[in-house]
GROMACS .gro file of C-alpha atoms in nm:
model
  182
    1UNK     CA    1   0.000   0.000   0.000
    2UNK     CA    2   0.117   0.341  -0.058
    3UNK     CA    3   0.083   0.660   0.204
    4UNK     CA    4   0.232   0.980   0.072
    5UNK     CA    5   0.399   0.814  -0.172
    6UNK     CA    6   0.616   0.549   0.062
    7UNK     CA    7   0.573   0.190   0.056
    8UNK     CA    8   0.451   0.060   0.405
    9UNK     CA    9   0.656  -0.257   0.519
   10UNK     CA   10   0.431  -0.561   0.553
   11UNK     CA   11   0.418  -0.715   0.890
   12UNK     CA   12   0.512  -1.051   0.806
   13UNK     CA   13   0.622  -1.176   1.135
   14UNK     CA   14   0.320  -1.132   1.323
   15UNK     CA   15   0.122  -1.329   1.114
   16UNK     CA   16   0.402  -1.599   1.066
   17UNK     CA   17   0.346  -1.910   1.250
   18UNK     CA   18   0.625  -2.067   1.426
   19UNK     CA   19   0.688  -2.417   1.413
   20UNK     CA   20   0.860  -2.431   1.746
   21UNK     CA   21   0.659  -2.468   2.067
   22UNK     CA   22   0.725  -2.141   2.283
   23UNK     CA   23   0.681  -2.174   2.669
   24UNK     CA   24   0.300  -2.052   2.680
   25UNK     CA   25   0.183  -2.316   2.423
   26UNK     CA   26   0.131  -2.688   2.512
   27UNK     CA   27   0.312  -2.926   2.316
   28UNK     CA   28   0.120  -3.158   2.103
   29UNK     CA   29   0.005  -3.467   2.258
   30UNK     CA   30  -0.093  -3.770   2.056
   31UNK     CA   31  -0.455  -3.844   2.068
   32UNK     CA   32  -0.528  -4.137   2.298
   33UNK     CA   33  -0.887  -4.255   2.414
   34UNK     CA   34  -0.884  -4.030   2.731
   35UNK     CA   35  -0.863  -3.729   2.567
   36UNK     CA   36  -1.069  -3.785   2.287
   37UNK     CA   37  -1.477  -3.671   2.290
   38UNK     CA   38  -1.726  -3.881   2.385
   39UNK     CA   39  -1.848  -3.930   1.979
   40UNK     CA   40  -1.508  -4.085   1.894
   41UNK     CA   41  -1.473  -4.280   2.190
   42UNK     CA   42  -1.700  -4.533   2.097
   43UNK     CA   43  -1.564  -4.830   1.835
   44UNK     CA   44  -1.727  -4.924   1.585
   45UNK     CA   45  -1.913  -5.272   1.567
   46UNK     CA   46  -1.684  -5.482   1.322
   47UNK     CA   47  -1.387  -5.306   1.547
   48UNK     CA   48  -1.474  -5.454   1.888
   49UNK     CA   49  -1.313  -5.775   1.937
   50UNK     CA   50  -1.559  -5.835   2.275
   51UNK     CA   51  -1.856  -5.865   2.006
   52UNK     CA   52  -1.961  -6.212   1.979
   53UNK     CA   53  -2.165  -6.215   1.610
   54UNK     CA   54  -2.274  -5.832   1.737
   55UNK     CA   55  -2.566  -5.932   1.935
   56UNK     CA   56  -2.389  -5.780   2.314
   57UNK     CA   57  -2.352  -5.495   2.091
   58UNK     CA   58  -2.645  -5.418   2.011
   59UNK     CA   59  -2.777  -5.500   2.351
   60UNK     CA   60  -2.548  -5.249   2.499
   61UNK     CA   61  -2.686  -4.971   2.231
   62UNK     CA   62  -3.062  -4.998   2.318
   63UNK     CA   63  -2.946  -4.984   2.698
   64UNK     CA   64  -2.747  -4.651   2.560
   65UNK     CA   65  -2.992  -4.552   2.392
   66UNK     CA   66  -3.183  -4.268   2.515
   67UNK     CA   67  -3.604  -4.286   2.523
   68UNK     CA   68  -3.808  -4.032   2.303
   69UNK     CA   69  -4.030  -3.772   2.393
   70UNK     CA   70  -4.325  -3.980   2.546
   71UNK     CA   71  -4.152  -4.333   2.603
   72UNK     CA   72  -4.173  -4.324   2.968
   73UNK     CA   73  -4.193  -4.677   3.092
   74UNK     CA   74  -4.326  -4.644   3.409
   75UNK     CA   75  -4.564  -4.421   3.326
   76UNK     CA   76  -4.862  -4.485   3.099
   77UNK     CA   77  -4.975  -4.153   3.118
   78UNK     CA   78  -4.746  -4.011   2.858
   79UNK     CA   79  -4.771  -4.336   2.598
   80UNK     CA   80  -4.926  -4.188   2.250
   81UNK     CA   81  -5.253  -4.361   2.066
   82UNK     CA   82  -5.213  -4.504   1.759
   83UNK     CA   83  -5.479  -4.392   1.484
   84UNK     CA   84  -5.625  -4.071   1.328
   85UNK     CA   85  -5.618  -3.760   1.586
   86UNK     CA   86  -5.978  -3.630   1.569
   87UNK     CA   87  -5.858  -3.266   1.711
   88UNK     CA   88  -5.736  -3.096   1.411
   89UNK     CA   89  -5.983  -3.290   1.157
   90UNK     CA   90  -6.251  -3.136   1.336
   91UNK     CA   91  -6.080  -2.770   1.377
   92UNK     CA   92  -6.064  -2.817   1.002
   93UNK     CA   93  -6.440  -2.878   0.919
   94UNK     CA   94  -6.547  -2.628   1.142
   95UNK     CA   95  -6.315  -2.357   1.033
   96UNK     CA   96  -6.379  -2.457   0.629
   97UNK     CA   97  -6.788  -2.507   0.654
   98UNK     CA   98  -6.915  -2.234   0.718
   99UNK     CA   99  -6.706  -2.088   0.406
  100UNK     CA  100  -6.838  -2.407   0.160
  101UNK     CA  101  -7.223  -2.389   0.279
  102UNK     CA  102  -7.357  -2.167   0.024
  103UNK     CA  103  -7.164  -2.296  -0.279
  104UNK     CA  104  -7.241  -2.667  -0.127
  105UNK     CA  105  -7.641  -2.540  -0.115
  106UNK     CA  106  -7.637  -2.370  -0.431
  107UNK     CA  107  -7.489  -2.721  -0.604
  108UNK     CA  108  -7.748  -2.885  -0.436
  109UNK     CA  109  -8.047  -2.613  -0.552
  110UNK     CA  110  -7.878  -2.692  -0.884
  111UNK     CA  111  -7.891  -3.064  -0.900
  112UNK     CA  112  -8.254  -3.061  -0.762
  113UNK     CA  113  -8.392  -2.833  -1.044
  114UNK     CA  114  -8.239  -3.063  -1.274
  115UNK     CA  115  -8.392  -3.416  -1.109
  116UNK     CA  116  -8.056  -3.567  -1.043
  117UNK     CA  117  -8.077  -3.493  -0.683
  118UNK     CA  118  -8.432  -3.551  -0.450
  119UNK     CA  119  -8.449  -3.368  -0.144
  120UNK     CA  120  -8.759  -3.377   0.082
  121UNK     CA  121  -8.895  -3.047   0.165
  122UNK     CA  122  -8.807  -2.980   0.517
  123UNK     CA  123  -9.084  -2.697   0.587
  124UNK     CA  124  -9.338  -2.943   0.545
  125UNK     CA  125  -9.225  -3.153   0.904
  126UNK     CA  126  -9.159  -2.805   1.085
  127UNK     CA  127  -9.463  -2.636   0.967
  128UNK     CA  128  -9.686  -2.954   0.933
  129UNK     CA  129 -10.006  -2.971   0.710
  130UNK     CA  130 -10.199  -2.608   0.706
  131UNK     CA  131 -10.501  -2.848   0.713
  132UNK     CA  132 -10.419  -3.017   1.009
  133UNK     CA  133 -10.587  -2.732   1.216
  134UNK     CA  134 -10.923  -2.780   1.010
  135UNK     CA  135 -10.931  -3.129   1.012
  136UNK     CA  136 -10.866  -3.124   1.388
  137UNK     CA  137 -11.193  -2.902   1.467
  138UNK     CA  138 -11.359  -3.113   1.246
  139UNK     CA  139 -11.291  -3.478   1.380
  140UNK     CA  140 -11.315  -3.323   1.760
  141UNK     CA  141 -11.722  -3.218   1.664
  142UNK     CA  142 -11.805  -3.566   1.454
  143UNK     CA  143 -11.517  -3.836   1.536
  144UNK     CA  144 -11.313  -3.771   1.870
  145UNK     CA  145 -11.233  -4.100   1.835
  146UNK     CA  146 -11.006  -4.089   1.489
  147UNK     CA  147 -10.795  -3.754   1.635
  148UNK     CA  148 -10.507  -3.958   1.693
  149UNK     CA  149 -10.510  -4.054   1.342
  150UNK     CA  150 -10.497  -3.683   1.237
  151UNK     CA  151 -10.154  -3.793   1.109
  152UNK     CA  152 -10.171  -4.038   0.894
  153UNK     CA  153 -10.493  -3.948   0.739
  154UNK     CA  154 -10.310  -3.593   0.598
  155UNK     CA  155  -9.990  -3.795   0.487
  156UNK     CA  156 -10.272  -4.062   0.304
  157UNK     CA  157 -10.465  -3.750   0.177
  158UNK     CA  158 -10.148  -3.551   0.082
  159UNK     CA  159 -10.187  -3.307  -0.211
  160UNK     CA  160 -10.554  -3.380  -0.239
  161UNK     CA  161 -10.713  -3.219   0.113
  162UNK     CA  162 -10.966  -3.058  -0.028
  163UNK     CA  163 -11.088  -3.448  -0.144
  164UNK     CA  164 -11.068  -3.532   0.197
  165UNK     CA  165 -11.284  -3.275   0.292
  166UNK     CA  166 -11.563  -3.311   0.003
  167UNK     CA  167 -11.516  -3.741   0.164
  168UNK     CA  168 -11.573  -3.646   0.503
  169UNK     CA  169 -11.847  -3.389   0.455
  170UNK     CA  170 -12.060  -3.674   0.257
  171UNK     CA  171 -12.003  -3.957   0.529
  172UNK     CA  172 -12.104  -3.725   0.843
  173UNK     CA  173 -12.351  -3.533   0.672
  174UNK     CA  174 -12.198  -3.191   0.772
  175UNK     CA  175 -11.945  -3.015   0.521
  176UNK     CA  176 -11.613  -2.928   0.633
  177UNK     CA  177 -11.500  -2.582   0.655
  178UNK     CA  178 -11.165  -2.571   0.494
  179UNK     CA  179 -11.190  -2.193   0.362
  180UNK     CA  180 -10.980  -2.058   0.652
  181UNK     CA  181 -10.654  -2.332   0.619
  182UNK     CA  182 -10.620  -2.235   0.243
   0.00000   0.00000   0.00000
């Protein structure tokens, strides 16, 4: 490097290593078993002349061995099922539902309109029959007998009430007001 035009001297002999041991440095021992880590200490299998067709060996390394996270013998409390972990499958649904009903009701809409797909009108079993009401006034004047039947006469009369009524009016002689449950 140049400053003002001089060349700086380089200083070599700080940098330099020297081969000779001075009287703060150790001198270099060879490695023996003692002072070598733990990793190295240990001899390989085909090495060990104590190893009788390797079966002590391995016997001593599952002894070595250390247990996993969970594998404590004594304890069954920390032991792990086998099988499908319900937890998260369930986090999942809930957290991805609410974002698929509407498409997942609109496919269904769809497939219904086109007679691929049946599904039973649900406002029929929460409303019931808006002739139920009539037909109940009517069997508690002429038949309190047939009003637990009120049932099963509407599902057997479905779509054609107004038959039922025109039926019941000519076998008790009275006709049935149905003008208010249409």
């Amino acid at each position: 490097q140049r400053v003002a035009g001089r060349r700086r001297p380089r200083q070599v002999a700080a940098n330099r290593r020297t081969l000779l041991p001075t009287p703060t440095q150790k001198t270099p021992q060879p490695r023996t078993r003692a002072n070598m880590p733990k990793k190295v200490q240990k001899t390989p299998d085909w090495l060990n002349p104590n190893a009788d067709a390797g079966q002590p060996v391995q016997q001593e390394q599952e002894q070595q061995r250390k247990p996993r996270r969970g594998e404590d013998e004594d304890e069954g409390v920390g032991k792990k099922q086998k099988g499908i972990r319900w937890g998260p499958l369930v986090l999942l649904v809930l957290i991805i539902m609410p974002a698929m009903l509407p498409t997942l009701l609109d496919v269904c809409g769809k497939l219904q309109t086109m007679g691929i797909l049946s599904i039973p009108d649900v406002s029929k079993w929460a409303n019931g029959n808006k002739y139920r009401p009539c037909l109940q006034d009517f069997y508690a004047d002429w038949a309190p007998e047939k009003l637990g039947q009120l049932d099963s006469t509407l599902a057997k009369y479905e779509g054609r009430e107004k038959q039922l009524f025109a039926t019941l009016g000519k076998k008790y002689g009275k006709k049935a007001s149905y003008a208010k449950c249409t």
